[in-house]
Amino acid sequence: MLRCLKTVCFAAPAVLLCLASSLVHSMPANPEPRTFVQPDGSSFQASPKGDEHILWYETVDTGDIVVFNPLSSSYEYGEIETALEGLILRPSGLLFGQTPLESIPLVHYDDLMEAWTTAWEGFGDVHLHDNEINPNESAPGQVNSSEILHGPEAAPVIGEHIYNSLFIMVEFNDIQFTNSDAAWTNKIFGDYPNNITAGSVNDYYQEISQGQLAFNPANESQGTANDGFIKVRLDINHPQYARNWSGWRTVLTDAFNAAASSIDFSQYDTNQSGVIDKTELLVSFIVSGRESSYSGSESEGFWGHAYMSYNFGNFNGVEISTGYMGFGERQGPTDNAYDSTIGIIAHELGHSAFNLRDLYNQPAAISYWGLMGTGSWGYKSGERLGARPVHMMAYSKKNVRLPNGRLGFFDAQQITPNGSSQLITTTHPFGVEPYNFVQLPGEINGRYWLVEQRKVEGYDEGLLRNGNSTDGLAIGDTGILVSYAQYSSRLWIRRMSGQTAGTRKTDMLYAGNVTSFTPESSPINSNYPDSDVFSGLIIEQVSAPADQMSAYVRRTAFPCTSVTATLPNHDSAGRVYSVEEGTWWKVNHYYANGSNDDLGTSTWTQITLNETSAGYFTTDACPVGDTTPPTITLSGNSDISVYQNNTWTEPGYSAIDDSDGDISSNVIISGSVNTAILGNYTLRYNVSDAAGNAASEAVRTIRVIEQPVDTTPPTITLFGQMNTVIYIGAVFVEPGYSANDNFDGNITARVTVTGNVDSSVIGETTLQYAVSDNAGNETIAIRTVFVTVEPEDTTPPVISLFGNSSMTLIVGDSYIEPGYSATDDVDGDISAQVVITGSVNTNVAGSYTLRYSVSDAAGNVAAEIIRTVIVEEASLCVEHSASVNAHINAGRAYICGTYSYNGCAVGSGTNIGFTFLVTAVTVKEEGPGQFDLGSCN
């Protein structure tokens, strides 16, 4: 059994520092190997690991875990011990290099994880990113205010976030600063807001945020006014607390109080709240002397760390409650020290400014891939450690806490995988396409996968370190990283190499390395790394390294399995659990794990259990589901010939499934066509439905063949007339043309037209239209334009009336003009110029005349047209319908006839019928006393 897992092992110091409830975040130890000396003069090479909370050493040759014992001032093998607070890794009392191999304590990975967690809990920092710290951190399925402020399609806004920053330089009686504040101004602000100096902190954050972020020097009056720096000297010697951050907090508070007289804090209370927060003013400290994290010192210098929030008290009428960070002035070997590089500054600002958590203390090594891991020590050959900190991982870039509640420099593209393959694309920050990474929700609430693309360019060249060949990286290398976030506390990076350290290039997905990440892939699969529970996530067909890379994602169902065994055997395998029952005679009653199905008490009966989801066992049958595959239909022919160097255009395809319907968008095409090279090319079309049923593969063959010699000239088609006449002074408007070739297709854009029509001169002009195809075959077409004098216009226009030329209206009606038109042989439609004389008064009976006249541009007068409108009085006629006797009784008729059997109408005397009939008779009244048989119409 191995005694450690290399590069993921760690140990707690022999004595834990005093516990504190405040959240402190510190710089990871510089992991570069160096020489350590034992009290007897022997030495060994090891890499420091850990941070201000916990520090251990991993030997270069053997990978042993070594812990410094301050009581004996020696380096000893570490061992796991159970304490009240949990597991810790402590010195074993066995000197490194002087202990027999069989005596060295075994250290297991899981125990190391728990020991590290114990150490962080001791410092109040186990939940560095819970809701209480960063309530807007995105969890799957949630929509928070930041997503409203910064939607998935939003592009970075240049200069959107400017952080006013005050740096307090703290020196002591015995140790002063080596360089002036001017050197630090350039290193941090880089001549902001003018051209930002390459290699400065501002330059780094400009690159990783794509210009969104900058740090602005605070206005202060000490030294060089308004350069953002105040230098103070405390009347004490350097305390050399190293990792005693609580002791340093007192010292830094004293330094802040000393600096307060040189700045008016009230100017930064921009929201007039009476409280200065980190979005209004950031505070940072540079402490003269050594930076402890560089050397991994237990007792010398200042170990860089940060607080997300700290209250300094009330100054200038405002309360200063902001984030702060600090770091030591000098790093490097004792005999060749230099000013600390920007890596530690950028890392600690990640905490103090943006509430980011550390990623180097994670269950799998984030290592050099992220600023919030040990990537803060990034550099390339010829540079100093930390001169080129690498980019933040996508997890950090999406969780930086920005003003106004906004979360993230960038938003992840949210994709929810299902049973059908979905195309995803990624881009690195240096390409033409906008930076893009993808978030895939896990099936467990609050957890998600992140798919990001990295490229060894810009500050990410810090991944090269000293050109270490074990990393396998070179400038320009690019690929996809997959990480898994457990929302409340942890982040895993899925290293495709399966190693806990080593070749970082093989951590990535790309064609040529690993192209799929599935529940069955090896050495790393897509099961949830914190539990090894089946996730069903599949990332496949990852493209070759490019500025924009692609892959397909889907989620597959859990592979339901059946196991037949006796209940005791099921119990020992963890498929069932038992409950002891009975008063006098005890028996085990068995239940299925997950479903709690009652399985009885038999110990010899064979029972079949089905695992329908991870850890869920039942006697129910495995679900059958959809077993019918979809079908793929190719548009066009399956065998197509294309001429060499011509463009290949996909004719199209469709995919239909009996359950999912049209899934054409999920079809995956593999293969490619290079029309520059003769030969046969095969394209394969595949698709699966949501149940995972794969369609029969469709295949198309594309034959790239030599193009035959082209001897056929193109054709030119002239629009309009070949012979065109225009009048002198008129503008000639080209009617248009087109050109097509049997090989080259539409070549209208190549047509050249020679000749110029001068309409001010009478005469004939020839326009020549010429075009050549790619083979040089030429075609010419001719159009003749004649310029002549416009003939005199002697023809008058013609007026036409709509409706009748004679109209009759009743007094009180409205007259509505029926309309008219006027056309001229030269001027065309001149209806708008028609003049109407006369009017119609419908209130007075009579005959009215309307006259319509018009002239053309040449003065020719149209024949006048007349419309007559007659207005008549309305006739007074009233109808009465009743029997003859009723009409007589009403005075509209009287008795008449030989035997007085008839009725006659009053006034007209018309016989209206027999008096003995009851049939109704209609009589019209046309005036007083004037009645007649019949109706008014």
mmCIF file of N, CA and C in Angstrom, residues 613-663:
data_model
loop_
_atom_site.group_PDB
_atom_site.id
_atom_site.type_symbol
_atom_site.label_atom_id
_atom_site.label_comp_id
_atom_site.label_asym_id
_atom_site.label_seq_id
_atom_site.Cartn_x
_atom_site.Cartn_y
_atom_site.Cartn_z
ATOM 1 N N SER A 613 -32.054 2.908 -10.203
ATOM 2 C CA SER A 613 -31.228 4.112 -10.153
ATOM 3 C C SER A 613 -30.167 3.850 -9.100
ATOM 4 N N ALA A 614 -29.175 4.709 -9.051
ATOM 5 C CA ALA A 614 -28.038 4.452 -8.178
ATOM 6 C C ALA A 614 -28.479 4.252 -6.739
ATOM 7 N N GLY A 615 -28.244 3.041 -6.198
ATOM 8 C CA GLY A 615 -28.573 2.752 -4.812
ATOM 9 C C GLY A 615 -30.038 2.482 -4.540
ATOM 10 N N TYR A 616 -30.869 2.440 -5.608
ATOM 11 C CA TYR A 616 -32.313 2.231 -5.438
ATOM 12 C C TYR A 616 -32.643 0.832 -5.952
ATOM 13 N N PHE A 617 -33.015 -0.069 -5.026
ATOM 14 C CA PHE A 617 -33.301 -1.454 -5.372
ATOM 15 C C PHE A 617 -34.783 -1.728 -5.161
ATOM 16 N N THR A 618 -35.339 -2.523 -6.079
ATOM 17 C CA THR A 618 -36.763 -2.815 -6.012
ATOM 18 C C THR A 618 -37.033 -4.157 -6.666
ATOM 19 N N THR A 619 -38.181 -4.744 -6.325
ATOM 20 C CA THR A 619 -38.608 -5.965 -6.997
ATOM 21 C C THR A 619 -39.338 -5.653 -8.292
ATOM 22 N N ASP A 620 -39.628 -4.368 -8.517
ATOM 23 C CA ASP A 620 -40.251 -3.976 -9.787
ATOM 24 C C ASP A 620 -39.296 -4.256 -10.936
ATOM 25 N N ALA A 621 -39.872 -4.532 -12.109
ATOM 26 C CA ALA A 621 -39.048 -4.836 -13.276
ATOM 27 C C ALA A 621 -38.325 -3.588 -13.755
ATOM 28 N N CYS A 622 -37.207 -3.802 -14.445
ATOM 29 C CA CYS A 622 -36.495 -2.678 -15.065
ATOM 30 C C CYS A 622 -37.407 -2.042 -16.105
ATOM 31 N N PRO A 623 -37.452 -0.727 -16.161
ATOM 32 C CA PRO A 623 -38.316 -0.068 -17.145
ATOM 33 C C PRO A 623 -37.875 -0.390 -18.568
ATOM 34 N N VAL A 624 -38.876 -0.642 -19.430
ATOM 35 C CA VAL A 624 -38.571 -0.962 -20.831
ATOM 36 C C VAL A 624 -38.311 0.313 -21.612
ATOM 37 N N GLY A 625 -39.227 1.252 -21.546
ATOM 38 C CA GLY A 625 -39.035 2.534 -22.215
ATOM 39 C C GLY A 625 -39.115 2.420 -23.725
ATOM 40 N N ASP A 626 -38.587 3.418 -24.378
ATOM 41 C CA ASP A 626 -38.602 3.538 -25.831
ATOM 42 C C ASP A 626 -37.485 2.692 -26.420
ATOM 43 N N THR A 627 -37.837 1.752 -27.277
ATOM 44 C CA THR A 627 -36.813 0.898 -27.893
ATOM 45 C C THR A 627 -36.740 1.075 -29.403
ATOM 46 N N THR A 628 -37.557 1.977 -29.961
ATOM 47 C CA THR A 628 -37.577 2.181 -31.413
ATOM 48 C C THR A 628 -36.599 3.283 -31.800
ATOM 49 N N PRO A 629 -35.635 2.976 -32.665
ATOM 50 C CA PRO A 629 -34.656 4.010 -33.049
ATOM 51 C C PRO A 629 -35.266 4.997 -34.039
ATOM 52 N N PRO A 630 -34.728 6.203 -34.094
ATOM 53 C CA PRO A 630 -35.184 7.169 -35.103
ATOM 54 C C PRO A 630 -34.660 6.787 -36.487
ATOM 55 N N THR A 631 -35.112 7.494 -37.491
ATOM 56 C CA THR A 631 -34.648 7.272 -38.865
ATOM 57 C C THR A 631 -34.065 8.568 -39.419
ATOM 58 N N ILE A 632 -33.014 8.408 -40.218
ATOM 59 C CA ILE A 632 -32.353 9.557 -40.851
ATOM 60 C C ILE A 632 -32.621 9.487 -42.348
ATOM 61 N N THR A 633 -33.031 10.609 -42.929
ATOM 62 C CA THR A 633 -33.247 10.704 -44.375
ATOM 63 C C THR A 633 -32.359 11.797 -44.938
ATOM 64 N N LEU A 634 -31.569 11.450 -45.957
ATOM 65 C CA LEU A 634 -30.689 12.425 -46.587
ATOM 66 C C LEU A 634 -31.435 13.162 -47.690
ATOM 67 N N SER A 635 -31.295 14.466 -47.745
ATOM 68 C CA SER A 635 -31.801 15.251 -48.871
ATOM 69 C C SER A 635 -30.782 15.154 -50.006
ATOM 70 N N GLY A 636 -31.263 15.113 -51.239
ATOM 71 C CA GLY A 636 -30.330 14.988 -52.353
ATOM 72 C C GLY A 636 -29.814 13.563 -52.469
ATOM 73 N N ASN A 637 -28.811 13.392 -53.278
ATOM 74 C CA ASN A 637 -28.263 12.067 -53.539
ATOM 75 C C ASN A 637 -27.291 11.656 -52.443
ATOM 76 N N SER A 638 -27.120 10.349 -52.299
ATOM 77 C CA SER A 638 -26.137 9.843 -51.342
ATOM 78 C C SER A 638 -24.759 9.719 -51.972
ATOM 79 N N ASP A 639 -24.680 9.901 -53.292
ATOM 80 C CA ASP A 639 -23.400 9.864 -54.006
ATOM 81 C C ASP A 639 -23.338 11.105 -54.890
ATOM 82 N N ILE A 640 -22.463 12.034 -54.542
ATOM 83 C CA ILE A 640 -22.431 13.341 -55.205
ATOM 84 C C ILE A 640 -21.019 13.627 -55.699
ATOM 85 N N SER A 641 -20.916 14.177 -56.898
ATOM 86 C CA SER A 641 -19.625 14.589 -57.449
ATOM 87 C C SER A 641 -19.499 16.101 -57.375
ATOM 88 N N VAL A 642 -18.318 16.541 -56.981
ATOM 89 C CA VAL A 642 -18.028 17.967 -56.861
ATOM 90 C C VAL A 642 -16.711 18.238 -57.585
ATOM 91 N N TYR A 643 -16.687 19.314 -58.377
ATOM 92 C CA TYR A 643 -15.448 19.654 -59.067
ATOM 93 C C TYR A 643 -14.402 20.165 -58.088
ATOM 94 N N GLN A 644 -13.166 19.860 -58.383
ATOM 95 C CA GLN A 644 -12.048 20.290 -57.532
ATOM 96 C C GLN A 644 -12.067 21.807 -57.354
ATOM 97 N N ASN A 645 -11.852 22.233 -56.090
ATOM 98 C CA ASN A 645 -11.779 23.651 -55.689
ATOM 99 C C ASN A 645 -13.137 24.351 -55.685
ATOM 100 N N ASN A 646 -14.197 23.642 -56.027
ATOM 101 C CA ASN A 646 -15.526 24.229 -55.866
ATOM 102 C C ASN A 646 -15.957 24.111 -54.400
ATOM 103 N N THR A 647 -16.951 24.888 -54.011
ATOM 104 C CA THR A 647 -17.438 24.862 -52.626
ATOM 105 C C THR A 647 -18.394 23.688 -52.430
ATOM 106 N N TRP A 648 -18.175 22.929 -51.355
ATOM 107 C CA TRP A 648 -19.099 21.843 -51.007
ATOM 108 C C TRP A 648 -20.200 22.395 -50.106
ATOM 109 N N THR A 649 -21.448 22.187 -50.521
ATOM 110 C CA THR A 649 -22.599 22.635 -49.744
ATOM 111 C C THR A 649 -23.431 21.424 -49.348
ATOM 112 N N GLU A 650 -23.650 21.259 -48.063
ATOM 113 C CA GLU A 650 -24.444 20.138 -47.561
ATOM 114 C C GLU A 650 -25.892 20.245 -48.055
ATOM 115 N N PRO A 651 -26.400 19.215 -48.762
ATOM 116 C CA PRO A 651 -27.781 19.287 -49.270
ATOM 117 C C PRO A 651 -28.840 19.209 -48.176
ATOM 118 N N GLY A 652 -28.483 18.698 -47.018
ATOM 119 C CA GLY A 652 -29.438 18.646 -45.921
ATOM 120 C C GLY A 652 -29.839 17.232 -45.550
ATOM 121 N N TYR A 653 -30.605 17.124 -44.469
ATOM 122 C CA TYR A 653 -31.005 15.823 -43.936
ATOM 123 C C TYR A 653 -32.128 16.059 -42.941
ATOM 124 N N SER A 654 -32.793 14.994 -42.546
ATOM 125 C CA SER A 654 -33.828 15.072 -41.513
ATOM 126 C C SER A 654 -33.758 13.813 -40.674
ATOM 127 N N ALA A 655 -34.211 13.932 -39.415
ATOM 128 C CA ALA A 655 -34.262 12.786 -38.507
ATOM 129 C C ALA A 655 -35.585 12.827 -37.760
ATOM 130 N N ILE A 656 -36.320 11.723 -37.792
ATOM 131 C CA ILE A 656 -37.642 11.642 -37.162
ATOM 132 C C ILE A 656 -37.657 10.458 -36.203
ATOM 133 N N ASP A 657 -38.211 10.692 -35.010
ATOM 134 C CA ASP A 657 -38.336 9.635 -34.016
ATOM 135 C C ASP A 657 -39.802 9.474 -33.646
ATOM 136 N N ASP A 658 -40.219 8.233 -33.373
ATOM 137 C CA ASP A 658 -41.630 8.004 -33.087
ATOM 138 C C ASP A 658 -42.067 8.624 -31.768
ATOM 139 N N SER A 659 -41.112 8.862 -30.854
ATOM 140 C CA SER A 659 -41.463 9.479 -29.566
ATOM 141 C C SER A 659 -41.076 10.947 -29.511
ATOM 142 N N ASP A 660 -39.888 11.276 -30.011
ATOM 143 C CA ASP A 660 -39.367 12.637 -29.870
ATOM 144 C C ASP A 660 -39.732 13.549 -31.029
ATOM 145 N N GLY A 661 -40.269 12.981 -32.116
ATOM 146 C CA GLY A 661 -40.631 13.808 -33.261
ATOM 147 C C GLY A 661 -39.425 14.182 -34.092
ATOM 148 N N ASP A 662 -39.403 15.428 -34.554
ATOM 149 C CA ASP A 662 -38.313 15.912 -35.415
ATOM 150 C C ASP A 662 -37.077 16.191 -34.568
ATOM 151 N N ILE A 663 -36.021 15.406 -34.758
ATOM 152 C CA ILE A 663 -34.770 15.606 -34.009
ATOM 153 C C ILE A 663 -33.626 15.873 -34.983
#
